[in-house]
PDB file of C-alpha atoms in Angstrom:
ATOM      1  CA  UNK A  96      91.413 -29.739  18.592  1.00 83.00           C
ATOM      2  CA  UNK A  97      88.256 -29.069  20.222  1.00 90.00           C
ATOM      3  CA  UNK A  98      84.584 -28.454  19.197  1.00 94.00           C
ATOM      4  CA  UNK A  99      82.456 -26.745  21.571  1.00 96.00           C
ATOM      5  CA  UNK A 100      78.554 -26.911  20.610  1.00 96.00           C
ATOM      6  CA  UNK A 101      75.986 -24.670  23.066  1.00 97.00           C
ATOM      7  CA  UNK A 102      72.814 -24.897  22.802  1.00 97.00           C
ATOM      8  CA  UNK A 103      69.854 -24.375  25.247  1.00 97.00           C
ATOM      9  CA  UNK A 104      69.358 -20.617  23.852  1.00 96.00           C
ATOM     10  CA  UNK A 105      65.627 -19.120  23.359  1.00 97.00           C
ATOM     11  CA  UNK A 106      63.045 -16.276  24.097  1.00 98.00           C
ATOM     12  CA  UNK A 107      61.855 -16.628  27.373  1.00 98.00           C
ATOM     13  CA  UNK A 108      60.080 -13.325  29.072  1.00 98.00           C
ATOM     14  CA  UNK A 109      61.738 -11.048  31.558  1.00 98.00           C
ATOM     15  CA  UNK A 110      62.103 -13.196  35.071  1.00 98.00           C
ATOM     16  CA  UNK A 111      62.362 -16.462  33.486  1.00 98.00           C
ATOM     17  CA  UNK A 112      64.782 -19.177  33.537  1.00 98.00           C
ATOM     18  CA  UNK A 113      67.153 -20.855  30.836  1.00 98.00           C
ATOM     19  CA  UNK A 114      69.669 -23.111  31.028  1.00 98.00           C
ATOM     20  CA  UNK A 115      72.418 -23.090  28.263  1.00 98.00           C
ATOM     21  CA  UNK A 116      74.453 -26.158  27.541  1.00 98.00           C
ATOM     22  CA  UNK A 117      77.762 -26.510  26.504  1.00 98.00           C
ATOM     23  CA  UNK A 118      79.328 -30.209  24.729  1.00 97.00           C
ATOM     24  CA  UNK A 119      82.948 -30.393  24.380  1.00 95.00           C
ATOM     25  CA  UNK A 120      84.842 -32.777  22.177  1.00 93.00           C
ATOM     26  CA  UNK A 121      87.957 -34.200  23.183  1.00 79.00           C
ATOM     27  CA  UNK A 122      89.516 -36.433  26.035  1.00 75.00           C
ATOM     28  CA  UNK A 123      91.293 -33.756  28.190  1.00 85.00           C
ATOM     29  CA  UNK A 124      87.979 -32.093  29.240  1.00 88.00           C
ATOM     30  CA  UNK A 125      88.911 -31.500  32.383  1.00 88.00           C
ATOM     31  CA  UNK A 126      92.143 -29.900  31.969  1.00 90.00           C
ATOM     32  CA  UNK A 127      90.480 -27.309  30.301  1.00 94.00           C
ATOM     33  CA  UNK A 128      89.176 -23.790  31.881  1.00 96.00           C
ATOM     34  CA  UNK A 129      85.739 -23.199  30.636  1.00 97.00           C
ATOM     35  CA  UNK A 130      83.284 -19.926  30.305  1.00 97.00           C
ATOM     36  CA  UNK A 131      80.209 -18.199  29.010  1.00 98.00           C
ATOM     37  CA  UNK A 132      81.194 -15.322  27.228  1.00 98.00           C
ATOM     38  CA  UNK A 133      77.795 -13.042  25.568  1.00 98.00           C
ATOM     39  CA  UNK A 134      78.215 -10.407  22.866  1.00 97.00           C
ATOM     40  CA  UNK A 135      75.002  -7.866  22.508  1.00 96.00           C
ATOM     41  CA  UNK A 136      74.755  -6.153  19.508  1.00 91.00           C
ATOM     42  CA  UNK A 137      76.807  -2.923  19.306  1.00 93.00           C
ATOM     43  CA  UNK A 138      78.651  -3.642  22.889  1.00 95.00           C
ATOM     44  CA  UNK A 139      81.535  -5.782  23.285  1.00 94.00           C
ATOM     45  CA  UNK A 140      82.047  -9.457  24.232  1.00 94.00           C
ATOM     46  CA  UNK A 141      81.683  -9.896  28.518  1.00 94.00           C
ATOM     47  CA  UNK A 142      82.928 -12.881  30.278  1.00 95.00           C
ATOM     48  CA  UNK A 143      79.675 -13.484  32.286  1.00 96.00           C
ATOM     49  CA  UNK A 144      81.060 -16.412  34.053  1.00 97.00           C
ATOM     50  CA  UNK A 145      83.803 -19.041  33.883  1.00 97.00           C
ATOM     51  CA  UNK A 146      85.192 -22.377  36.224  1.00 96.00           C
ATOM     52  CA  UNK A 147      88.432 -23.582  36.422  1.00 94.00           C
ATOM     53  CA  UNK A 148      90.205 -27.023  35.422  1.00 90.00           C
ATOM     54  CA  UNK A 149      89.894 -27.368  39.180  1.00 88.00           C
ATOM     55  CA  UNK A 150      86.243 -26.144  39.975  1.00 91.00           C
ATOM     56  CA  UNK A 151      86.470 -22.371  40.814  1.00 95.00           C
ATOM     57  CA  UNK A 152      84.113 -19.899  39.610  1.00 96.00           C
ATOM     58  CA  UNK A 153      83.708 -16.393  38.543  1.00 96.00           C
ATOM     59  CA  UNK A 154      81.365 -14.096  38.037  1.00 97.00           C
ATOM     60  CA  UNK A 155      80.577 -11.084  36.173  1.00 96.00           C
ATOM     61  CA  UNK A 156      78.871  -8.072  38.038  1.00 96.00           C
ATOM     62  CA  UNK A 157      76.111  -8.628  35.790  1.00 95.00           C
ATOM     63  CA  UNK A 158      75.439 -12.229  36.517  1.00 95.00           C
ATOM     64  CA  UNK A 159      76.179 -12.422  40.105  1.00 96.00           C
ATOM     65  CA  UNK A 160      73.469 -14.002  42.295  1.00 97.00           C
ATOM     66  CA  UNK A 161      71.026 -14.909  39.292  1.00 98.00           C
ATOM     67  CA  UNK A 162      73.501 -17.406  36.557  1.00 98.00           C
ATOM     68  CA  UNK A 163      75.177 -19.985  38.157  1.00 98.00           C
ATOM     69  CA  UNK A 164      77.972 -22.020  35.938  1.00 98.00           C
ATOM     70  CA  UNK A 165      79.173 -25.664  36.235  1.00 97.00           C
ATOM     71  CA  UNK A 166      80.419 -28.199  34.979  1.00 96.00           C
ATOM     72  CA  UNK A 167      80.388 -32.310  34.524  1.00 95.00           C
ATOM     73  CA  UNK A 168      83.666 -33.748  33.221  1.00 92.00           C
ATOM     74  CA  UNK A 169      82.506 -36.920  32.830  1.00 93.00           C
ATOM     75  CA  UNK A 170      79.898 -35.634  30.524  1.00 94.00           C
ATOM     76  CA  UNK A 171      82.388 -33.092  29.080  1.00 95.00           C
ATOM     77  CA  UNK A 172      79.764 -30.681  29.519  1.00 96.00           C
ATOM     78  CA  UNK A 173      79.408 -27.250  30.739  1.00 97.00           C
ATOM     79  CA  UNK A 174      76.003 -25.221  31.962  1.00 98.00           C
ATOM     80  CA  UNK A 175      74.684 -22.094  32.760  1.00 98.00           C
ATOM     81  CA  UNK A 176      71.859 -21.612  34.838  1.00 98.00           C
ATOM     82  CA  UNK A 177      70.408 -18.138  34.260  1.00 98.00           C
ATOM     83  CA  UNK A 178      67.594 -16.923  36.493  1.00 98.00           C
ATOM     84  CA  UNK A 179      65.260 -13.768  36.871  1.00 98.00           C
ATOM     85  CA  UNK A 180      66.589 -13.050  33.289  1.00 98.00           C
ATOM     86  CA  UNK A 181      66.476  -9.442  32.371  1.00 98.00           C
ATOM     87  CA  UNK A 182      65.869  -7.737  28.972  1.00 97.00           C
ATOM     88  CA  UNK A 183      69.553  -6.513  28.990  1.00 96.00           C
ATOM     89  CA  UNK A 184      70.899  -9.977  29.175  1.00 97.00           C
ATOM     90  CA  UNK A 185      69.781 -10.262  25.259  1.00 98.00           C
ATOM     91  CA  UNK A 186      72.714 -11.359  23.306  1.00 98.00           C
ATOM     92  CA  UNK A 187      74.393 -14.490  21.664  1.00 98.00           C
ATOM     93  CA  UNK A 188      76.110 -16.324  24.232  1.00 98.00           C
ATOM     94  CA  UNK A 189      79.599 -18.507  23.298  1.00 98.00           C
ATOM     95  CA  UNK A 190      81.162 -20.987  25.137  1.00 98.00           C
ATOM     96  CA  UNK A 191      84.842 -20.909  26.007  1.00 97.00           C
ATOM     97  CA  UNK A 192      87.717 -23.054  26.645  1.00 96.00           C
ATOM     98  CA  UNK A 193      90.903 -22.660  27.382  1.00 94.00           C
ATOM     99  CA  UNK A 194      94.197 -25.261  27.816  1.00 91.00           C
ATOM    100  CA  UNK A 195      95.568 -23.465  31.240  1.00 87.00           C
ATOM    101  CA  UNK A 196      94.396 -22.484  34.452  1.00 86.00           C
ATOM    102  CA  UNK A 197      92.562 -19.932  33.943  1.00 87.00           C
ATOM    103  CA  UNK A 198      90.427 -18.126  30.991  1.00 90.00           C
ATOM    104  CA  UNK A 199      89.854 -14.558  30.276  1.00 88.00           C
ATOM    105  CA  UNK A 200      88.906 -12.642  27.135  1.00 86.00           C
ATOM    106  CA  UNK A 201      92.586 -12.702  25.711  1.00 85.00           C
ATOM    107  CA  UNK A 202      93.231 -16.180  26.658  1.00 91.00           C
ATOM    108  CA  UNK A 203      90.520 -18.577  24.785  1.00 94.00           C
ATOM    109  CA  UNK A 204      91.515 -20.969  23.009  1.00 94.00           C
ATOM    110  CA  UNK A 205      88.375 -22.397  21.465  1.00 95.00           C
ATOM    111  CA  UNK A 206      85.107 -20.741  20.764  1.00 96.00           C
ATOM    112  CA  UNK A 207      81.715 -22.694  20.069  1.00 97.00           C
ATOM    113  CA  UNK A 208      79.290 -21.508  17.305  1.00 97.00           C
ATOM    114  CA  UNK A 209      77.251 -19.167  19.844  1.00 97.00           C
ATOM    115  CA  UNK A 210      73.662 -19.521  20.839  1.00 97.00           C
ATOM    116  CA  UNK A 211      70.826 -16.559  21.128  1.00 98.00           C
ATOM    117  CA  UNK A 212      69.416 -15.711  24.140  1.00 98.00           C
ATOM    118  CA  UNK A 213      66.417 -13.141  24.227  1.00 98.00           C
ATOM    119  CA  UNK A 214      64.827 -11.795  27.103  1.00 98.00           C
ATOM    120  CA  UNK A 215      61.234  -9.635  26.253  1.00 97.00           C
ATOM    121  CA  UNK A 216      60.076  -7.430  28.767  1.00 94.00           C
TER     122      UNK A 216
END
């Protein structure tokens, strides 16, 4: 079993920075694929971004060039660096793992509690 707790979450105004935060439980952190996944009211859940067991990264259209995930295994931690935030990116943002190589919507295995992120204009 794994527990994932985020935090990092806040209001910040449009073009500001945040950096979300993601602790995992568990010794085989870094056989896990990890990822930001953000849920805005009425819309569905998007996979913003996500890394690999081995260190790759994807991004979302949305979050290309401005969030920036990573992670530190010997920390068991995950981040994501979002900058020049935008009203639109307003939503609760979860954090993601997944026991295989890779991690996509249908393939998570553990979900954290979720954090809010607002963005005023």
């Amino acid at each position: 079993q794994v527990q994932l707790v985020e935090s990092g979450g806040g209001l910040v105004q449009a073009g500001g920075s945040l950096r979300l935060s993601c602790a995992a439980s568990g010794r085989t952190f870094s056989s896990y694929s990890m990822g930001w996944v953000r849920q805005a009211p009425g819309k569905e859940r998007e996979f913003v971004a996500r890394i690999s067991r081995g260190g790759s990264t994807y991004y979302a259209d949305s979050g290309k060039g401005r969030f920036t995930i990573s992670r530190e295994n010997a920390k068991n931690t995950i981040y994501l660096q979002m900058n020049s935030l935008k009203p639109e990116d307003t939503a609760v943002y979860y954090c993601a793992a997944a026991d295989r190589s890779t991690i996509n919507i249908g393939a998570v295995d553990y979900w954290g509690q979720g954090t809010q992120v607002t963005v005023s204009s």
